[in-house]
Amino acid sequence: MSSYESIIFISREVLIYQIPPLRSSRGYCASEWDVDKPLWRGRLRVLEVADDAAATRVRCELRLEDNNSGELFASAPYLLTGKGVEQVTDSSRFFVMRVVDGDRHAYLGMGFMERSEAFDFNIALQDFKRHANPSAEIIPGSGPQKKEEVKDYSLKEGQTITISLGKGTRRRRSPNTTSENAGSNPGALPFLPPPPSAQEVKDQFRTVAHATEDNDDFGDFVS
């Protein structure tokens, strides 16, 4: 079965370190390394590898190679879960990679000469994850959209709402409850009539004024 390789990132020079075992759950710290004495230095290539022509199986691999001869020093697979490469907690230029040789594996420190290269390296790994696992992205407008169900929260006939007033509990009548049912329920709250309008108040005054204008001295002041 043939495979196809595509370079998604390359750095002409990285520094590789032998690092102490992980001592804390917080992660690796580059300050604990002897950064002035690298174990190896050379080229890093990050490859996207398709195991078949249809590219249905895509994987990512980090390869450390000699700058002159191209001889492979070590390789590290990078998984979609992010396993295989980890950034240290105290620097943006240093990483820890899990190199694999058959059934054996080891953890090596890796440092970039420039922060911009470390940034581009991080971006290349993120781009691979998005490309290799497109189902993890939610694209607006793609696929069938489930119509949101509209719920009816209005009161149905005979339903009541329980509300708390002070120490006791009272039941509020639904609008469809008749006055007869309210009389049978002494705990029901009565509905107060709406206040009269301004026009109704004037009409009442006029009625009283006309009825009493012959006997009431104040009738002359009613307009």
Short mmCIF file of C-alpha atoms in Angstrom, two decimals:
data_model
loop_
_atom_site.label_atom_id
_atom_site.label_comp_id
_atom_site.label_asym_id
_atom_site.label_seq_id
_atom_site.Cartn_x
_atom_site.Cartn_y
_atom_site.Cartn_z
CA MET A 1 0.00 0.00 0.00
CA SER A 2 1.53 3.33 -1.08
CA SER A 3 1.45 6.44 1.06
CA TYR A 4 1.57 10.12 0.19
CA GLU A 5 3.45 12.72 2.23
CA SER A 6 2.93 16.46 2.39
CA ILE A 7 5.13 18.89 4.34
CA ILE A 8 2.99 21.18 6.50
CA PHE A 9 5.86 22.74 8.48
CA ILE A 10 9.66 22.85 8.34
CA SER A 11 12.31 24.39 10.57
CA ARG A 12 15.93 24.39 9.48
CA GLU A 13 17.24 24.17 13.00
CA VAL A 14 15.77 22.95 16.27
CA LEU A 15 17.50 21.98 19.50
CA ILE A 16 16.82 18.60 21.14
CA TYR A 17 17.34 18.01 24.86
CA GLN A 18 17.45 15.06 27.18
CA ILE A 19 14.99 15.99 29.89
CA PRO A 20 14.32 14.76 33.44
CA PRO A 21 11.18 12.74 34.22
CA LEU A 22 7.97 14.63 34.77
CA ARG A 23 7.78 15.64 38.43
CA SER A 24 4.48 17.49 38.62
CA SER A 25 1.00 17.15 37.18
CA ARG A 26 1.26 20.79 36.08
CA GLY A 27 3.50 19.77 33.15
CA TYR A 28 7.08 20.12 31.96
CA CYS A 29 9.26 23.18 32.69
CA ALA A 30 12.11 24.22 30.40
CA SER A 31 13.81 25.92 33.36
CA GLU A 32 14.65 22.43 34.64
CA TRP A 33 16.61 21.60 31.47
CA ASP A 34 20.22 22.37 30.66
CA VAL A 35 19.27 24.49 27.65
CA ASP A 36 22.92 25.46 26.98
CA LYS A 37 23.83 21.85 26.24
CA PRO A 38 21.49 20.38 23.61
CA LEU A 39 21.67 16.67 22.89
CA TRP A 40 21.23 17.22 19.13
CA ARG A 41 20.48 19.97 16.65
CA GLY A 42 19.13 19.68 13.14
CA ARG A 43 16.08 19.98 10.90
CA LEU A 44 12.45 19.40 11.84
CA ARG A 45 9.85 18.43 9.26
CA VAL A 46 6.18 17.98 10.09
CA LEU A 47 4.49 15.71 7.56
CA GLU A 48 0.89 14.91 6.80
CA VAL A 49 0.83 11.31 5.62
CA ALA A 50 -2.05 9.64 3.73
CA ASP A 51 -1.94 5.85 3.83
CA ASP A 52 -3.97 5.45 0.61
CA ALA A 53 -4.69 7.32 -2.59
CA ALA A 54 -8.17 8.32 -1.40
CA ALA A 55 -6.63 9.90 1.73
CA THR A 56 -9.23 8.28 3.93
CA ARG A 57 -6.58 7.65 6.58
CA VAL A 58 -4.43 10.67 7.36
CA ARG A 59 -1.82 10.93 10.08
CA CYS A 60 0.82 13.40 11.20
CA GLU A 61 4.47 12.69 11.92
CA LEU A 62 7.33 14.83 13.24
CA ARG A 63 10.75 13.92 11.83
CA LEU A 64 14.11 15.09 13.13
CA GLU A 65 16.71 14.86 10.36
CA ASP A 66 20.32 15.80 9.77
CA ASN A 67 20.56 19.04 7.82
CA ASN A 68 23.27 17.78 5.49
CA SER A 69 22.63 14.08 4.95
CA GLY A 70 18.91 13.94 5.71
CA GLU A 71 19.54 11.00 8.04
CA LEU A 72 16.64 10.39 10.44
CA PHE A 73 17.50 11.05 14.07
CA ALA A 74 14.05 10.39 15.60
CA SER A 75 10.37 10.52 14.70
CA ALA A 76 7.29 11.27 16.75
CA PRO A 77 3.68 10.61 15.73
CA TYR A 78 1.19 13.37 16.48
CA LEU A 79 -2.34 12.21 17.27
CA LEU A 80 -5.63 14.02 16.75
CA THR A 81 -6.08 14.07 20.52
CA GLY A 82 -2.92 16.19 20.76
CA LYS A 83 -0.90 13.38 22.28
CA GLY A 84 2.68 13.26 21.06
CA VAL A 85 3.58 16.95 21.49
CA GLU A 86 3.19 19.07 24.62
CA GLN A 87 4.20 22.68 25.24
CA VAL A 88 6.10 23.48 28.42
CA THR A 89 4.46 25.61 31.06
CA ASP A 90 7.11 28.34 31.30
CA SER A 91 8.06 29.15 27.69
CA SER A 92 6.50 29.48 24.24
CA ARG A 93 9.65 28.24 22.45
CA PHE A 94 10.03 24.82 24.06
CA PHE A 95 8.04 21.60 23.66
CA VAL A 96 8.18 17.97 24.72
CA MET A 97 7.79 15.32 22.03
CA ARG A 98 7.20 11.59 22.41
CA VAL A 99 9.59 9.87 19.99
CA VAL A 100 8.89 6.27 19.02
CA ASP A 101 11.26 3.54 17.87
CA GLY A 102 9.32 0.33 17.32
CA ASP A 103 7.90 -0.70 20.70
CA ARG A 104 10.09 1.76 22.57
CA HIS A 105 9.42 5.39 23.24
CA ALA A 106 11.11 8.29 25.01
CA TYR A 107 10.38 11.93 25.81
CA LEU A 108 12.74 14.58 24.44
CA GLY A 109 12.71 18.31 24.80
CA MET A 110 12.63 20.46 21.66
CA GLY A 111 13.39 24.17 21.38
CA PHE A 112 13.06 26.71 18.56
CA MET A 113 15.50 29.51 17.97
CA GLU A 114 12.70 32.04 17.37
CA ARG A 115 9.27 32.45 18.96
CA SER A 116 7.74 33.06 15.54
CA GLU A 117 8.83 29.57 14.44
CA ALA A 118 7.30 28.04 17.57
CA PHE A 119 4.07 29.88 16.82
CA ASP A 120 4.00 28.62 13.22
CA PHE A 121 4.67 25.09 14.48
CA ASN A 122 1.66 25.29 16.79
CA ILE A 123 -0.54 26.61 13.99
CA ALA A 124 0.54 23.77 11.67
CA LEU A 125 -0.50 21.15 14.26
CA GLN A 126 -3.89 22.83 14.77
CA ASP A 127 -4.47 23.01 11.02
CA PHE A 128 -3.77 19.30 10.74
CA LYS A 129 -6.32 18.49 13.44
CA ARG A 130 -9.00 20.54 11.65
CA HIS A 131 -8.14 19.03 8.28
CA ALA A 132 -7.98 15.43 9.49
CA ASN A 133 -11.14 15.67 11.59
CA PRO A 134 -13.56 18.02 9.80
CA SER A 135 -16.54 16.56 11.66
CA ALA A 136 -15.32 18.39 14.76
CA GLU A 137 -16.08 21.72 13.10
CA ILE A 138 -19.61 23.11 13.05
CA ILE A 139 -20.25 24.90 9.76
CA PRO A 140 -23.33 27.15 9.80
CA GLY A 141 -25.90 26.13 7.21
CA SER A 142 -24.48 22.66 6.59
CA GLY A 143 -26.65 19.60 7.11
CA PRO A 144 -30.27 19.44 8.19
CA GLN A 145 -31.28 21.84 10.89
CA LYS A 146 -33.64 20.62 13.57
CA LYS A 147 -36.61 22.91 13.94
CA GLU A 148 -37.00 24.17 17.44
CA GLU A 149 -40.25 23.08 19.03
CA VAL A 150 -42.50 25.96 20.08
CA LYS A 151 -43.95 25.34 23.53
CA ASP A 152 -47.27 26.75 24.73
CA TYR A 153 -46.99 28.02 28.31
CA SER A 154 -50.49 29.57 28.50
CA LEU A 155 -52.96 28.38 31.12
CA LYS A 156 -55.50 25.83 29.99
CA GLU A 157 -59.09 25.76 31.24
CA GLY A 158 -59.27 24.67 34.85
CA GLN A 159 -55.53 25.12 35.49
CA THR A 160 -54.28 27.27 38.37
CA ILE A 161 -51.01 28.86 39.44
CA THR A 162 -49.78 28.52 43.02
CA ILE A 163 -48.09 31.64 44.36
CA SER A 164 -46.68 32.46 47.78
CA LEU A 165 -48.03 35.47 49.73
CA GLY A 166 -46.42 36.00 53.11
CA LYS A 167 -46.86 33.06 55.42
CA GLY A 168 -49.67 31.32 53.61
CA THR A 169 -50.10 29.84 50.15
CA ARG A 170 -52.86 31.12 47.91
CA ARG A 171 -54.10 29.90 44.58
CA ARG A 172 -54.63 32.29 41.71
CA ARG A 173 -57.64 31.64 39.53
CA SER A 174 -57.21 31.09 35.86
CA PRO A 175 -59.07 33.56 33.61
CA ASN A 176 -61.60 30.86 32.68
CA THR A 177 -62.65 30.19 36.28
CA THR A 178 -66.22 31.39 36.98
CA SER A 179 -67.25 33.48 39.96
CA GLU A 180 -69.26 30.53 41.28
CA ASN A 181 -66.10 28.44 41.47
CA ALA A 182 -64.38 31.36 43.21
CA GLY A 183 -67.12 31.38 45.82
CA SER A 184 -66.62 27.71 46.53
CA ASN A 185 -62.90 28.30 47.04
CA PRO A 186 -62.43 30.70 49.98
CA GLY A 187 -58.68 30.84 49.33
CA ALA A 188 -59.04 32.21 45.81
CA LEU A 189 -57.96 35.78 45.16
CA PRO A 190 -60.78 37.99 43.77
CA PHE A 191 -60.16 39.95 40.58
CA LEU A 192 -60.48 43.71 41.18
CA PRO A 193 -62.45 45.69 38.57
CA PRO A 194 -60.43 48.11 36.48
CA PRO A 195 -60.49 51.78 37.62
CA PRO A 196 -62.99 54.07 35.79
CA SER A 197 -61.69 56.13 32.92
CA ALA A 198 -61.51 59.95 33.04
CA GLN A 199 -64.53 60.24 30.72
CA GLU A 200 -66.59 57.98 32.98
CA VAL A 201 -65.72 60.16 35.99
CA LYS A 202 -66.85 63.31 34.13
CA ASP A 203 -70.12 61.65 33.11
CA GLN A 204 -70.81 60.69 36.72
CA PHE A 205 -70.22 64.27 37.87
CA ARG A 206 -72.53 65.64 35.17
CA THR A 207 -75.26 63.18 36.19
CA VAL A 208 -75.02 64.20 39.82
CA ALA A 209 -74.89 67.91 38.90
CA HIS A 210 -78.03 67.82 36.73
CA ALA A 211 -79.91 65.87 39.38
CA THR A 212 -79.10 68.36 42.12
CA GLU A 213 -78.68 71.69 40.31
CA ASP A 214 -82.11 72.99 41.56
CA ASN A 215 -81.35 72.24 45.23
CA ASP A 216 -77.51 72.27 45.43
CA ASP A 217 -75.66 75.59 45.48
CA PHE A 218 -72.50 73.87 44.24
CA GLY A 219 -74.12 72.85 40.96
CA ASP A 220 -73.02 76.13 39.36
CA PHE A 221 -69.37 75.13 39.60
CA VAL A 222 -69.76 71.92 37.61
CA SER A 223 -68.70 72.36 33.99
#
